PDB file of C-alpha atoms in Angstrom:
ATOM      1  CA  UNK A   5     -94.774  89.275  29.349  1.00  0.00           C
ATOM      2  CA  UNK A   6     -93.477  90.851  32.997  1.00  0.00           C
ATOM      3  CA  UNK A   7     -96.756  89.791  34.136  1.00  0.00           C
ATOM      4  CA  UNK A   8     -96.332  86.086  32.897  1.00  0.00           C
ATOM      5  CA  UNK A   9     -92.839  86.023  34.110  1.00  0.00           C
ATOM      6  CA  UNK A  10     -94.120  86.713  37.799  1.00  0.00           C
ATOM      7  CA  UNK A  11     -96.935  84.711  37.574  1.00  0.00           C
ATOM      8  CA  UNK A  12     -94.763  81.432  36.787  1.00  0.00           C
ATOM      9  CA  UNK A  13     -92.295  82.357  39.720  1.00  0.00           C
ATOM     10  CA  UNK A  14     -95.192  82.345  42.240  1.00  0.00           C
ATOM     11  CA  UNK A  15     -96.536  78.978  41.094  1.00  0.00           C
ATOM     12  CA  UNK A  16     -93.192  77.631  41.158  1.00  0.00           C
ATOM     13  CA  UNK A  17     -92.286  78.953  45.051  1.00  0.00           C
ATOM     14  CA  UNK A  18     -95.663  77.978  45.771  1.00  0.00           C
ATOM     15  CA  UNK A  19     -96.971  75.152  44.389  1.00  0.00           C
ATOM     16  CA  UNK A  20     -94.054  73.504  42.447  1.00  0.00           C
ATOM     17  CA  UNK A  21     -91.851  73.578  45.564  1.00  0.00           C
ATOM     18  CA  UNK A  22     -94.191  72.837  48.591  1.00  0.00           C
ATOM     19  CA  UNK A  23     -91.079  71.922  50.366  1.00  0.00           C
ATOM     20  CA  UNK A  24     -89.419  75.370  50.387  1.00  0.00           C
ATOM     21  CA  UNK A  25     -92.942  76.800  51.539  1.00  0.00           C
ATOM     22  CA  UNK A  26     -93.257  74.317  54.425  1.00  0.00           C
ATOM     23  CA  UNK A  27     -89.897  74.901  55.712  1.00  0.00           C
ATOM     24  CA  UNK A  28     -90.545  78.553  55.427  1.00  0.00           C
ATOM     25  CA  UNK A  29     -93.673  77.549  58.089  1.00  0.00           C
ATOM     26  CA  UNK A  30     -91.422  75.770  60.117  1.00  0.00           C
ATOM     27  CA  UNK A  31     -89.283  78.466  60.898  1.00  0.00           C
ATOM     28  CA  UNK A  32     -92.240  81.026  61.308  1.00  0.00           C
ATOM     29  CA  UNK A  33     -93.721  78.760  63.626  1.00  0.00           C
ATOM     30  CA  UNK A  34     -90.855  78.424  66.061  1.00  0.00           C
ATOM     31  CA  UNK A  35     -90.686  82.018  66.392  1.00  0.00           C
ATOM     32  CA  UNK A  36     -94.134  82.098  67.025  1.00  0.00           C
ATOM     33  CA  UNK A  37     -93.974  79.344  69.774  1.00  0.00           C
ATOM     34  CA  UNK A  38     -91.214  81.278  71.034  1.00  0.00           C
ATOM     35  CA  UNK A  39     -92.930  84.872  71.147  1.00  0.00           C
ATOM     36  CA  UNK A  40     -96.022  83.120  72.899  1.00  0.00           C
ATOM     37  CA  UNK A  41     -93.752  80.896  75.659  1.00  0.00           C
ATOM     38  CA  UNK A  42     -92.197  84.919  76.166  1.00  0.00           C
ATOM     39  CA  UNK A  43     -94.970  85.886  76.480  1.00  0.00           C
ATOM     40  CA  UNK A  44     -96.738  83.606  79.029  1.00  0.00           C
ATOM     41  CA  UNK A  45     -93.867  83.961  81.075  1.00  0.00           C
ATOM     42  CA  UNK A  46     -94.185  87.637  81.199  1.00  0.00           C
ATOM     43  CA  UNK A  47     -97.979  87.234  81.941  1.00  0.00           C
ATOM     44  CA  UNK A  48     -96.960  84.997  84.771  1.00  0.00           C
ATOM     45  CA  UNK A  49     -94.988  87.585  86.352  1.00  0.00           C
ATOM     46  CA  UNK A  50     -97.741  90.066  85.727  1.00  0.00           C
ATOM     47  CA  UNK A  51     -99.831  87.727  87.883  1.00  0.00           C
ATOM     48  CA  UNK A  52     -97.324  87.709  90.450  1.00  0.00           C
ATOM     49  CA  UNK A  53     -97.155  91.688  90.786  1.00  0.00           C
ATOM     50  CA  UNK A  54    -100.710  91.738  90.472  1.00  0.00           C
ATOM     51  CA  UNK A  55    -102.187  89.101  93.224  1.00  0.00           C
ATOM     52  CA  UNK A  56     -98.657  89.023  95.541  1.00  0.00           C
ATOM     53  CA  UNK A  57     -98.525  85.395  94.542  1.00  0.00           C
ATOM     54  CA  UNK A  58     -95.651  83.240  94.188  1.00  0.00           C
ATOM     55  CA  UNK A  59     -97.495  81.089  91.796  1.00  0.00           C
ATOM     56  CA  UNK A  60     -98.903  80.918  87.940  1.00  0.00           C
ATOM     57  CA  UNK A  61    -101.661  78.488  87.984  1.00  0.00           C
ATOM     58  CA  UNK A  62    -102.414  75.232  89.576  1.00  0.00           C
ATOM     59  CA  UNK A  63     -99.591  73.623  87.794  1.00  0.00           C
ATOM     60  CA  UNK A  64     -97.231  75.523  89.452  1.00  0.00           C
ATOM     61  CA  UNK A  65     -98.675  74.984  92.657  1.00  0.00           C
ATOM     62  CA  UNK A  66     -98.689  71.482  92.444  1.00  0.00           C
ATOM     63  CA  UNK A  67     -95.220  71.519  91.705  1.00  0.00           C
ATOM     64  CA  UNK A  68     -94.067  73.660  94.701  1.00  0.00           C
ATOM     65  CA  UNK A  69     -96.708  71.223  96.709  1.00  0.00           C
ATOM     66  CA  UNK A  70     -94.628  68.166  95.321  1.00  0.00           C
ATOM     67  CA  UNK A  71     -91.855  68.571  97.781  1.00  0.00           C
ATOM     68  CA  UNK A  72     -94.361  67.223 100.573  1.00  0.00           C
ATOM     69  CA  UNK A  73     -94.314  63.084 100.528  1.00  0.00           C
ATOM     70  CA  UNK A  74     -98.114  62.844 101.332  1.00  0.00           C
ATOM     71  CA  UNK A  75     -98.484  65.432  98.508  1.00  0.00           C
ATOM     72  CA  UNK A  76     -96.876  63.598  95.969  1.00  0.00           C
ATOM     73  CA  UNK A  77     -98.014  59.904  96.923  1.00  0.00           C
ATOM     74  CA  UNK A  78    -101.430  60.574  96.977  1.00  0.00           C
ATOM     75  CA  UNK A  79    -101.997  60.366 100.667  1.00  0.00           C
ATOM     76  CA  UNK A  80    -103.503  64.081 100.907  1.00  0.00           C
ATOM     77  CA  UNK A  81    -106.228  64.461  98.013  1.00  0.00           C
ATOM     78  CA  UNK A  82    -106.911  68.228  97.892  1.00  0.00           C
ATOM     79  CA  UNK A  83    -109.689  69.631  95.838  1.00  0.00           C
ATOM     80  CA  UNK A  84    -108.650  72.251  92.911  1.00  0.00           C
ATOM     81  CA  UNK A  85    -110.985  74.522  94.070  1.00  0.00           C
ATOM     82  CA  UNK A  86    -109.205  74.811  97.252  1.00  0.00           C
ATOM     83  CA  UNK A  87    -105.918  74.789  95.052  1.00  0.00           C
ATOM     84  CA  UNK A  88    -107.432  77.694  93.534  1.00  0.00           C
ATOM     85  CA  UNK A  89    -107.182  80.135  96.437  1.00  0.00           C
ATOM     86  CA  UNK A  90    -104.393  78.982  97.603  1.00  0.00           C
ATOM     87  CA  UNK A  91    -102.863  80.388  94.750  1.00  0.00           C
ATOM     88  CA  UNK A  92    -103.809  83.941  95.057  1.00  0.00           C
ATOM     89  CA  UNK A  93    -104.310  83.290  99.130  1.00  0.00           C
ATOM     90  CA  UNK A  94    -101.230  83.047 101.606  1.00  0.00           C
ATOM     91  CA  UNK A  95    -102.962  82.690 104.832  1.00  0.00           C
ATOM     92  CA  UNK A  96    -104.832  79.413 103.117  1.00  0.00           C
ATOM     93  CA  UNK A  97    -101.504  78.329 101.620  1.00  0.00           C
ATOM     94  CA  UNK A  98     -99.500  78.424 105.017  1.00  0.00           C
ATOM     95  CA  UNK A  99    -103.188  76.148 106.663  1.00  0.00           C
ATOM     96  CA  UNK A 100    -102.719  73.596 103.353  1.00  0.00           C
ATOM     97  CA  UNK A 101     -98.939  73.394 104.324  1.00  0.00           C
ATOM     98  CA  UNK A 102     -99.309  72.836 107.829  1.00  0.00           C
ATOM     99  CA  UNK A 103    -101.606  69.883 107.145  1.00  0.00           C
ATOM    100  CA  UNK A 104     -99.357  68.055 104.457  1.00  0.00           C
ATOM    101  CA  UNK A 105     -96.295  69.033 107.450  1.00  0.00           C
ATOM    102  CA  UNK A 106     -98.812  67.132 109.748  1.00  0.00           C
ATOM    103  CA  UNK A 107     -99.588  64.448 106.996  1.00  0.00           C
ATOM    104  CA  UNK A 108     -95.800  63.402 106.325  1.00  0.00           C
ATOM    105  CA  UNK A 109     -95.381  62.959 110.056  1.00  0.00           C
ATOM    106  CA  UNK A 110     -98.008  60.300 110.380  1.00  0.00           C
ATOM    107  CA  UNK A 111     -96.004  58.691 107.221  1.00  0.00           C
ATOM    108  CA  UNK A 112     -92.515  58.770 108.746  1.00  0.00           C
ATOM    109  CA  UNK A 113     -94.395  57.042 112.223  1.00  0.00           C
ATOM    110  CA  UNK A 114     -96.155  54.419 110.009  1.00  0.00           C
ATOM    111  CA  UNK A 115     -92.417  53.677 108.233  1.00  0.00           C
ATOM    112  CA  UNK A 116     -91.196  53.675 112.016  1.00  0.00           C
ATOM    113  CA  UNK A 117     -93.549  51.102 112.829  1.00  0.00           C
ATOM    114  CA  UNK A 118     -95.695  53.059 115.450  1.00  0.00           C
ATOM    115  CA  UNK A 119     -97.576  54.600 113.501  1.00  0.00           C
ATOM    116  CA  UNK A 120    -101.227  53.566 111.656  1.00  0.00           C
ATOM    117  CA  UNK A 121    -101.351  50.975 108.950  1.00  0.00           C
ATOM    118  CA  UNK A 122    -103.509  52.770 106.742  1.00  0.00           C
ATOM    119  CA  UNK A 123    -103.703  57.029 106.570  1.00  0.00           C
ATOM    120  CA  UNK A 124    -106.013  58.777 104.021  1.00  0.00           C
ATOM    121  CA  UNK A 125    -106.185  62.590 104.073  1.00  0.00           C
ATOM    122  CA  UNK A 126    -108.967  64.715 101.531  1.00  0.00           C
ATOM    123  CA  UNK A 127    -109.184  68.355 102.041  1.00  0.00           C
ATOM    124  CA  UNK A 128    -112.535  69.822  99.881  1.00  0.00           C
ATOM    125  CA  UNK A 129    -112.847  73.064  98.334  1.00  0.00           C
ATOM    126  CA  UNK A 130    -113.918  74.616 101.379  1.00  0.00           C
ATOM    127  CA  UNK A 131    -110.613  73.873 103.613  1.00  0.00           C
ATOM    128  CA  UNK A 132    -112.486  71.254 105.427  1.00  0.00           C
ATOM    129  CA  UNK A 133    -110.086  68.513 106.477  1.00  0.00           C
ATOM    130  CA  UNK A 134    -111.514  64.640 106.666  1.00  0.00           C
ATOM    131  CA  UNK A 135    -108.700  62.253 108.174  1.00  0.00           C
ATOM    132  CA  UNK A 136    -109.119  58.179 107.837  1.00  0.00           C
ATOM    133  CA  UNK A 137    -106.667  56.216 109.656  1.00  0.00           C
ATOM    134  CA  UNK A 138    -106.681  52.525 110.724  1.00  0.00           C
ATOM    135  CA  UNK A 139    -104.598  50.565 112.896  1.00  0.00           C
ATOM    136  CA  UNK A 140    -104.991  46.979 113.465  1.00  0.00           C
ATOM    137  CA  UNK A 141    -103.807  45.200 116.356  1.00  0.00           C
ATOM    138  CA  UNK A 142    -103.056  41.350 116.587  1.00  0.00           C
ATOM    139  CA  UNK A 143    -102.935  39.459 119.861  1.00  0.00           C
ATOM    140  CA  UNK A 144    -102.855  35.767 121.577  1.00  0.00           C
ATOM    141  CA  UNK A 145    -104.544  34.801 124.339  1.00  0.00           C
ATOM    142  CA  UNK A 146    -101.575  33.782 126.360  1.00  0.00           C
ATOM    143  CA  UNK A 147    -103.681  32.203 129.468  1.00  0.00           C
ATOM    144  CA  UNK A 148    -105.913  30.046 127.500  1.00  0.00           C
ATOM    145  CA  UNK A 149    -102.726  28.150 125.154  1.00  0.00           C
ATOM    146  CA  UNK A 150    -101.149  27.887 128.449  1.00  0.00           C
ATOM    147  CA  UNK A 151    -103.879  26.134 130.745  1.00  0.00           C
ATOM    148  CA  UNK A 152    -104.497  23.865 127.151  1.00  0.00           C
ATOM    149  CA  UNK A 153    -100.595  22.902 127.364  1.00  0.00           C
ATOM    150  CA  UNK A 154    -101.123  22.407 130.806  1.00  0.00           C
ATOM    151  CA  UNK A 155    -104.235  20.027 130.722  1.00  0.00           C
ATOM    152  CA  UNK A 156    -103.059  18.638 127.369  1.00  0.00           C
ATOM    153  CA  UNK A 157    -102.554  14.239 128.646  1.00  0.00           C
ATOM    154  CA  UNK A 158    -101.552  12.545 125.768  1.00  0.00           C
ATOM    155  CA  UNK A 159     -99.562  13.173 122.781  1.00  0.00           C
ATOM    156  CA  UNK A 160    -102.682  13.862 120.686  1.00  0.00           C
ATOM    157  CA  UNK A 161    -103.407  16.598 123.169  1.00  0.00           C
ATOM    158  CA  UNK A 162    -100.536  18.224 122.540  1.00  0.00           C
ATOM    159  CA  UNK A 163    -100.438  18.109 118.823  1.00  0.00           C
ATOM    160  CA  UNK A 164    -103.140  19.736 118.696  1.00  0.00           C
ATOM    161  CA  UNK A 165    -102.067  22.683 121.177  1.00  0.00           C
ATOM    162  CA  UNK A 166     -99.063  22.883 118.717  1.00  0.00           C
ATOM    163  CA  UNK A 167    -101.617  23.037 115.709  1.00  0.00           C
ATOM    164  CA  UNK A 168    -102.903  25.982 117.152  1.00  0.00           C
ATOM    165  CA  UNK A 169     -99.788  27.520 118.523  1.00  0.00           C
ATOM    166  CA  UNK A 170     -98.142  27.228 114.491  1.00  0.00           C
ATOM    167  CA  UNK A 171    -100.707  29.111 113.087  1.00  0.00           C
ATOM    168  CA  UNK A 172    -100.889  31.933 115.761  1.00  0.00           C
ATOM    169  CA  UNK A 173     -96.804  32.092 114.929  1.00  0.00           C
ATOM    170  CA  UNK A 174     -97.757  32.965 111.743  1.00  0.00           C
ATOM    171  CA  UNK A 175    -100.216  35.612 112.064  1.00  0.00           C
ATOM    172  CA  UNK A 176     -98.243  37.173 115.112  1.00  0.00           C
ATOM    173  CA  UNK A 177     -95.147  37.133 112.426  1.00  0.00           C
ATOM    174  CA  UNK A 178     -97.579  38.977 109.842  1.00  0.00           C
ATOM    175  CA  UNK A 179     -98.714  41.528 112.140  1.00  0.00           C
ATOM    176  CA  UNK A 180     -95.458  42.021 113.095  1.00  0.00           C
ATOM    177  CA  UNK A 181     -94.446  43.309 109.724  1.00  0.00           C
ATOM    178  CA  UNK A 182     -97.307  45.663 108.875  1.00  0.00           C
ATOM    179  CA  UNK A 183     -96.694  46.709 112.640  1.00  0.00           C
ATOM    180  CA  UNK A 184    -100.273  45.022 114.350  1.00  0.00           C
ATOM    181  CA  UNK A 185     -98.331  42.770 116.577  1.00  0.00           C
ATOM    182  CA  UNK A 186     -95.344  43.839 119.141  1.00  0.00           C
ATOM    183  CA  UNK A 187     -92.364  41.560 118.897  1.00  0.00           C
ATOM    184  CA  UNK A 188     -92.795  40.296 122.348  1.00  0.00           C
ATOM    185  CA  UNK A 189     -95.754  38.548 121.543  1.00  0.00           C
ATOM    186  CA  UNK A 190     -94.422  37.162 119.176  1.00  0.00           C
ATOM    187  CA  UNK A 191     -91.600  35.652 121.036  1.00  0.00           C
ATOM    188  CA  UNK A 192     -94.319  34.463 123.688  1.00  0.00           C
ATOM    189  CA  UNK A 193     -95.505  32.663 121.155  1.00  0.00           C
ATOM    190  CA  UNK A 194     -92.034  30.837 120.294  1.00  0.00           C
ATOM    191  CA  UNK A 195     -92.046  29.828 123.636  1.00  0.00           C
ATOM    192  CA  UNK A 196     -95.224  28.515 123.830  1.00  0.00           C
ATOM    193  CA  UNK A 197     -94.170  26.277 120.925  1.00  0.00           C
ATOM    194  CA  UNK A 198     -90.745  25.477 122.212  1.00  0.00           C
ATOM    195  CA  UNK A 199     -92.681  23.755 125.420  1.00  0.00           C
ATOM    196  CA  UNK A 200     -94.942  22.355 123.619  1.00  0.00           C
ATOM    197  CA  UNK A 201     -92.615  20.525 121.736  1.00  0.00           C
ATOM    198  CA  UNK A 202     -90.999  19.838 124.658  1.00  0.00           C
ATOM    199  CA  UNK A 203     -93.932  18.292 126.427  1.00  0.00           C
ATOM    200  CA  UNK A 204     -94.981  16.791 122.680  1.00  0.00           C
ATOM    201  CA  UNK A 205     -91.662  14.298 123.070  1.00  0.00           C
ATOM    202  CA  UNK A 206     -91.522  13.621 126.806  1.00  0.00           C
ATOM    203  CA  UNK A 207     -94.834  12.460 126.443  1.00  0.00           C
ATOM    204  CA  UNK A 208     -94.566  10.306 122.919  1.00  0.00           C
ATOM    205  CA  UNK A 209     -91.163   8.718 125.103  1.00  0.00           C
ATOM    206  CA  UNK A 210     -93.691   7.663 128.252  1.00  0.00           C
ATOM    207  CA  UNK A 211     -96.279   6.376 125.821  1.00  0.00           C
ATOM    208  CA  UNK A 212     -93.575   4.336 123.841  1.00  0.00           C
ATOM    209  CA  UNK A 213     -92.617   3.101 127.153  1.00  0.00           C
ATOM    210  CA  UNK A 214     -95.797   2.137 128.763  1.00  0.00           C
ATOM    211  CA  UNK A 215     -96.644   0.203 125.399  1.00  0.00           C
ATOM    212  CA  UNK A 216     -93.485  -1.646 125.547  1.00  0.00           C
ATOM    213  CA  UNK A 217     -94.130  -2.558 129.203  1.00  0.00           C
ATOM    214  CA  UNK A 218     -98.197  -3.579 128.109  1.00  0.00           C
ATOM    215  CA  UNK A 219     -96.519  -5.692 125.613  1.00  0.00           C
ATOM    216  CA  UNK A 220     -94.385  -7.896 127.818  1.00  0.00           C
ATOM    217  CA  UNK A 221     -97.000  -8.426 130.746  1.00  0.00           C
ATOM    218  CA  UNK A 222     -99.388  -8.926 127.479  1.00  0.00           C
ATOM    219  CA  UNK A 223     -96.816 -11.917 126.403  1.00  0.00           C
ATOM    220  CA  UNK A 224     -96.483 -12.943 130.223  1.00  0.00           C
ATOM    221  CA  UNK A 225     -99.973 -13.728 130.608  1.00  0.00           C
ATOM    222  CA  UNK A 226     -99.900 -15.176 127.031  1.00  0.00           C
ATOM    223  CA  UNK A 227     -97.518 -17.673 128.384  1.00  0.00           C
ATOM    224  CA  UNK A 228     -99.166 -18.518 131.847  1.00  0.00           C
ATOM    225  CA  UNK A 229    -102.566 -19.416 129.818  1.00  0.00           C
ATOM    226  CA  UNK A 230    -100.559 -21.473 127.863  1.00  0.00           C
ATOM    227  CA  UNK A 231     -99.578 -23.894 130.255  1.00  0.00           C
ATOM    228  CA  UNK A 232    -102.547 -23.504 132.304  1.00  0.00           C
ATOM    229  CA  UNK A 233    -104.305 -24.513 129.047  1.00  0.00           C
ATOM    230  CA  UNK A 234    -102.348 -27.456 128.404  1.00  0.00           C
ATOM    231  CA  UNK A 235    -102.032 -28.858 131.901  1.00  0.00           C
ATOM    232  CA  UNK A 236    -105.907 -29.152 131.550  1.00  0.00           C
ATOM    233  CA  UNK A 237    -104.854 -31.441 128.157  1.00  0.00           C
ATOM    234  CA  UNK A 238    -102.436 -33.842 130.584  1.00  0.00           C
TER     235      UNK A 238
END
Protein backbone atom coordinates (compact mmCIF):
# COMPACT_ATOMS: atom_id res chain seq x y z
CA UNK A 1 0.00 0.00 0.00
CA UNK A 2 3.12 2.63 0.91
CA UNK A 3 4.41 1.54 -2.30
CA UNK A 4 1.12 2.39 -4.27
CA UNK A 5 0.74 5.55 -2.38
CA UNK A 6 4.24 6.79 -3.79
CA UNK A 7 3.82 5.48 -6.97
CA UNK A 8 0.51 7.65 -7.62
CA UNK A 9 2.32 10.85 -6.20
CA UNK A 10 5.10 10.51 -8.82
CA UNK A 11 2.69 10.11 -11.74
CA UNK A 12 0.76 12.90 -10.52
CA UNK A 13 4.04 15.52 -10.11
CA UNK A 14 5.12 14.06 -13.21
CA UNK A 15 2.85 13.32 -15.65
CA UNK A 16 -0.54 14.65 -14.34
CA UNK A 17 0.97 18.11 -13.75
CA UNK A 18 3.48 18.74 -16.66
CA UNK A 19 3.11 22.31 -15.78
CA UNK A 20 4.66 22.18 -12.28
CA UNK A 21 7.57 20.02 -13.91
CA UNK A 22 8.22 22.56 -16.68
CA UNK A 23 8.34 25.44 -14.45
CA UNK A 24 10.59 23.48 -12.22
CA UNK A 25 12.95 23.44 -15.73
CA UNK A 26 12.54 26.91 -16.09
CA UNK A 27 14.00 27.87 -13.03
CA UNK A 28 16.88 25.19 -13.28
CA UNK A 29 17.66 26.51 -16.50
CA UNK A 30 18.20 30.13 -15.56
CA UNK A 31 20.57 29.13 -13.02
CA UNK A 32 22.26 27.18 -15.40
CA UNK A 33 22.48 30.06 -18.01
CA UNK A 34 23.61 32.02 -15.21
CA UNK A 35 26.48 29.62 -13.84
CA UNK A 36 27.72 29.29 -17.59
CA UNK A 37 27.55 33.41 -18.46
CA UNK A 38 29.83 33.31 -14.77
CA UNK A 39 31.60 31.28 -15.99
CA UNK A 40 32.64 32.56 -19.47
CA UNK A 41 33.32 35.67 -17.93
CA UNK A 42 35.77 34.19 -15.60
CA UNK A 43 37.36 32.25 -18.57
CA UNK A 44 37.66 35.57 -20.28
CA UNK A 45 39.69 36.96 -17.63
CA UNK A 46 41.70 33.80 -17.51
CA UNK A 47 42.53 34.62 -21.13
CA UNK A 48 43.49 37.97 -20.24
CA UNK A 49 46.10 36.84 -17.44
CA UNK A 50 47.13 34.22 -19.63
CA UNK A 51 47.99 35.95 -23.23
CA UNK A 52 48.38 39.84 -21.65
CA UNK A 53 45.41 40.62 -23.82
CA UNK A 54 42.85 43.13 -23.35
CA UNK A 55 40.46 41.14 -25.38
CA UNK A 56 38.09 37.78 -25.32
CA UNK A 57 37.59 36.84 -28.84
CA UNK A 58 37.00 38.55 -32.07
CA UNK A 59 33.77 39.90 -30.85
CA UNK A 60 35.30 41.86 -28.45
CA UNK A 61 37.75 43.13 -30.68
CA UNK A 62 35.47 44.27 -33.09
CA UNK A 63 33.77 46.13 -30.59
CA UNK A 64 36.82 48.04 -29.19
CA UNK A 65 37.67 48.43 -33.20
CA UNK A 66 34.10 50.07 -33.59
CA UNK A 67 35.14 53.37 -32.20
CA UNK A 68 37.17 53.96 -35.58
CA UNK A 69 34.60 55.48 -38.44
CA UNK A 70 36.33 53.52 -41.32
CA UNK A 71 36.03 50.51 -38.94
CA UNK A 72 32.54 50.64 -38.45
CA UNK A 73 31.36 51.84 -42.05
CA UNK A 74 32.98 49.32 -43.83
CA UNK A 75 35.68 51.38 -45.40
CA UNK A 76 38.64 49.15 -43.85
CA UNK A 77 37.75 45.32 -44.53
CA UNK A 78 40.20 43.40 -42.30
CA UNK A 79 40.54 39.70 -42.54
CA UNK A 80 39.70 37.56 -39.18
CA UNK A 81 42.72 35.90 -39.44
CA UNK A 82 44.55 39.03 -38.99
CA UNK A 83 41.84 39.85 -36.23
CA UNK A 84 43.05 36.79 -34.75
CA UNK A 85 46.52 37.92 -33.70
CA UNK A 86 45.69 40.97 -33.02
CA UNK A 87 43.99 39.66 -30.22
CA UNK A 88 46.70 37.92 -28.44
CA UNK A 89 49.38 40.43 -30.38
CA UNK A 90 49.94 44.18 -29.25
CA UNK A 91 52.62 45.21 -31.56
CA UNK A 92 50.04 44.05 -34.59
CA UNK A 93 47.16 45.73 -32.75
CA UNK A 94 48.95 49.23 -32.34
CA UNK A 95 50.01 48.63 -36.82
CA UNK A 96 45.92 47.76 -37.36
CA UNK A 97 45.19 51.01 -35.31
CA UNK A 98 47.48 53.21 -36.94
CA UNK A 99 45.98 52.30 -40.32
CA UNK A 100 42.17 52.77 -39.37
CA UNK A 101 43.85 56.39 -37.54
CA UNK A 102 45.19 56.86 -41.17
CA UNK A 103 41.86 55.56 -42.77
CA UNK A 104 39.44 58.07 -40.85
CA UNK A 105 41.68 60.91 -41.95
CA UNK A 106 41.19 60.31 -45.62
CA UNK A 107 37.27 60.24 -44.54
CA UNK A 108 37.20 63.54 -42.64
CA UNK A 109 39.27 65.13 -46.08
CA UNK A 110 36.70 63.49 -48.43
CA UNK A 111 33.69 65.14 -46.01
CA UNK A 112 35.97 68.39 -46.29
CA UNK A 113 35.79 68.27 -49.87
CA UNK A 114 39.59 67.78 -50.65
CA UNK A 115 39.79 64.69 -50.23
CA UNK A 116 39.10 61.43 -52.81
CA UNK A 117 35.63 60.56 -53.94
CA UNK A 118 35.89 57.03 -53.45
CA UNK A 119 38.44 55.23 -50.54
CA UNK A 120 38.48 51.40 -50.10
CA UNK A 121 40.91 49.92 -47.55
CA UNK A 122 41.35 45.63 -47.14
CA UNK A 123 44.01 44.48 -44.88
CA UNK A 124 44.52 40.29 -45.42
CA UNK A 125 45.51 37.91 -42.90
CA UNK A 126 49.00 38.56 -43.38
CA UNK A 127 49.00 42.50 -42.39
CA UNK A 128 49.34 43.35 -45.97
CA UNK A 129 47.58 46.65 -46.62
CA UNK A 130 45.84 47.23 -50.33
CA UNK A 131 44.49 50.97 -50.60
CA UNK A 132 41.91 51.96 -53.63
CA UNK A 133 41.16 55.50 -53.93
CA UNK A 134 39.67 57.53 -56.84
CA UNK A 135 39.31 61.05 -57.47
CA UNK A 136 37.66 62.46 -60.41
CA UNK A 137 38.23 65.76 -61.71
CA UNK A 138 35.78 67.83 -63.99
CA UNK A 139 36.92 70.70 -66.17
CA UNK A 140 35.86 73.21 -69.20
CA UNK A 141 37.82 74.19 -71.77
CA UNK A 142 37.62 77.86 -71.13
CA UNK A 143 39.59 79.01 -74.50
CA UNK A 144 37.64 77.03 -76.91
CA UNK A 145 33.71 78.38 -75.49
CA UNK A 146 35.36 81.65 -75.59
CA UNK A 147 36.87 81.92 -79.25
CA UNK A 148 33.13 80.03 -80.22
CA UNK A 149 31.35 83.16 -78.41
CA UNK A 150 33.68 85.18 -80.09
CA UNK A 151 33.24 83.90 -83.77
CA UNK A 152 29.60 83.06 -83.01
CA UNK A 153 27.65 85.83 -86.14
CA UNK A 154 24.22 85.29 -85.85
CA UNK A 155 21.79 84.49 -83.25
CA UNK A 156 21.79 80.79 -84.21
CA UNK A 157 25.48 80.88 -83.47
CA UNK A 158 25.03 81.82 -80.28
CA UNK A 159 22.28 79.55 -79.23
CA UNK A 160 24.11 77.05 -79.81
CA UNK A 161 27.31 78.28 -77.76
CA UNK A 162 24.65 78.66 -74.95
CA UNK A 163 23.47 74.96 -75.65
CA UNK A 164 26.74 73.93 -74.84
CA UNK A 165 27.59 76.35 -72.12
CA UNK A 166 23.97 74.99 -70.09
CA UNK A 167 25.00 71.66 -70.04
CA UNK A 168 28.69 72.22 -68.95
CA UNK A 169 26.79 74.38 -65.93
CA UNK A 170 25.38 71.38 -65.03
CA UNK A 171 28.07 68.96 -64.87
CA UNK A 172 30.52 71.67 -63.36
CA UNK A 173 27.52 72.05 -60.60
CA UNK A 174 27.64 68.08 -60.15
CA UNK A 175 31.22 67.85 -59.76
CA UNK A 176 31.09 70.48 -57.56
CA UNK A 177 29.12 68.53 -55.03
CA UNK A 178 30.94 65.19 -55.01
CA UNK A 179 34.05 67.63 -54.95
CA UNK A 180 35.47 66.93 -58.96
CA UNK A 181 35.02 70.49 -59.91
CA UNK A 182 36.47 73.76 -57.94
CA UNK A 183 33.88 76.45 -57.53
CA UNK A 184 35.71 78.83 -59.68
CA UNK A 185 35.09 76.96 -62.61
CA UNK A 186 32.10 76.85 -62.04
CA UNK A 187 31.53 80.50 -61.79
CA UNK A 188 33.63 80.80 -65.15
CA UNK A 189 31.13 79.04 -66.47
CA UNK A 190 28.21 81.50 -65.24
CA UNK A 191 29.98 84.00 -66.91
CA UNK A 192 30.41 82.46 -69.96
CA UNK A 193 26.61 82.13 -70.01
CA UNK A 194 25.86 85.56 -68.70
CA UNK A 195 27.76 86.94 -72.09
CA UNK A 196 26.40 84.78 -74.04
CA UNK A 197 23.14 85.81 -73.26
CA UNK A 198 24.25 89.03 -73.53
CA UNK A 199 25.57 88.75 -77.03
CA UNK A 200 22.35 86.19 -77.70
CA UNK A 201 19.96 89.59 -77.39
CA UNK A 202 22.16 92.33 -78.85
CA UNK A 203 22.33 90.29 -81.72
CA UNK A 204 18.41 89.00 -82.05
CA UNK A 205 17.83 93.28 -81.56
CA UNK A 206 20.30 93.97 -84.85
CA UNK A 207 18.67 91.14 -86.75
CA UNK A 208 15.08 92.45 -85.85
CA UNK A 209 16.36 95.67 -87.04
CA UNK A 210 18.01 94.91 -90.25
CA UNK A 211 14.72 92.89 -91.20
CA UNK A 212 12.61 95.80 -90.48
CA UNK A 213 14.88 98.04 -92.59
CA UNK A 214 14.88 94.96 -95.64
CA UNK A 215 11.23 95.27 -95.32
CA UNK A 216 10.72 98.93 -96.10
CA UNK A 217 13.39 99.24 -99.02
CA UNK A 218 11.58 95.72 -99.99
CA UNK A 219 8.10 97.86 -100.10
CA UNK A 220 10.08 100.91 -101.70
CA UNK A 221 11.08 99.09 -104.64
CA UNK A 222 7.62 97.38 -104.58
CA UNK A 223 6.23 100.77 -105.17
CA UNK A 224 8.76 102.18 -107.83
CA UNK A 225 7.93 98.92 -110.10
CA UNK A 226 4.59 99.78 -109.67
CA UNK A 227 4.48 102.86 -111.41
CA UNK A 228 7.20 102.02 -113.66
CA UNK A 229 4.87 99.12 -114.59
CA UNK A 230 1.94 101.11 -115.19
CA UNK A 231 3.47 104.07 -116.97
CA UNK A 232 4.37 101.34 -119.60
CA UNK A 233 0.19 100.72 -119.55
CA UNK A 234 -0.38 104.79 -120.35
Amino acid sequence: MVTSSKSTCYNKSYIYEPLNTECVDTVDNKEVKDKEAEQNSNDCKELHKTYNSKFCDILDLEAYLSSYKSFKNGTVFVSGLYLQKCINDELELSGLEGMLRYADQVLKRKEEGTGPQFFKMFIDGDGNVSTFSMKITINVNTARRMAQLAAARTSGDMKRVISILKSELAQVKAGERINACDKSVVNQVKRMLRSANIGLRKMQTKEKKEQIAKKRITGKMDKSNERETGSIFV
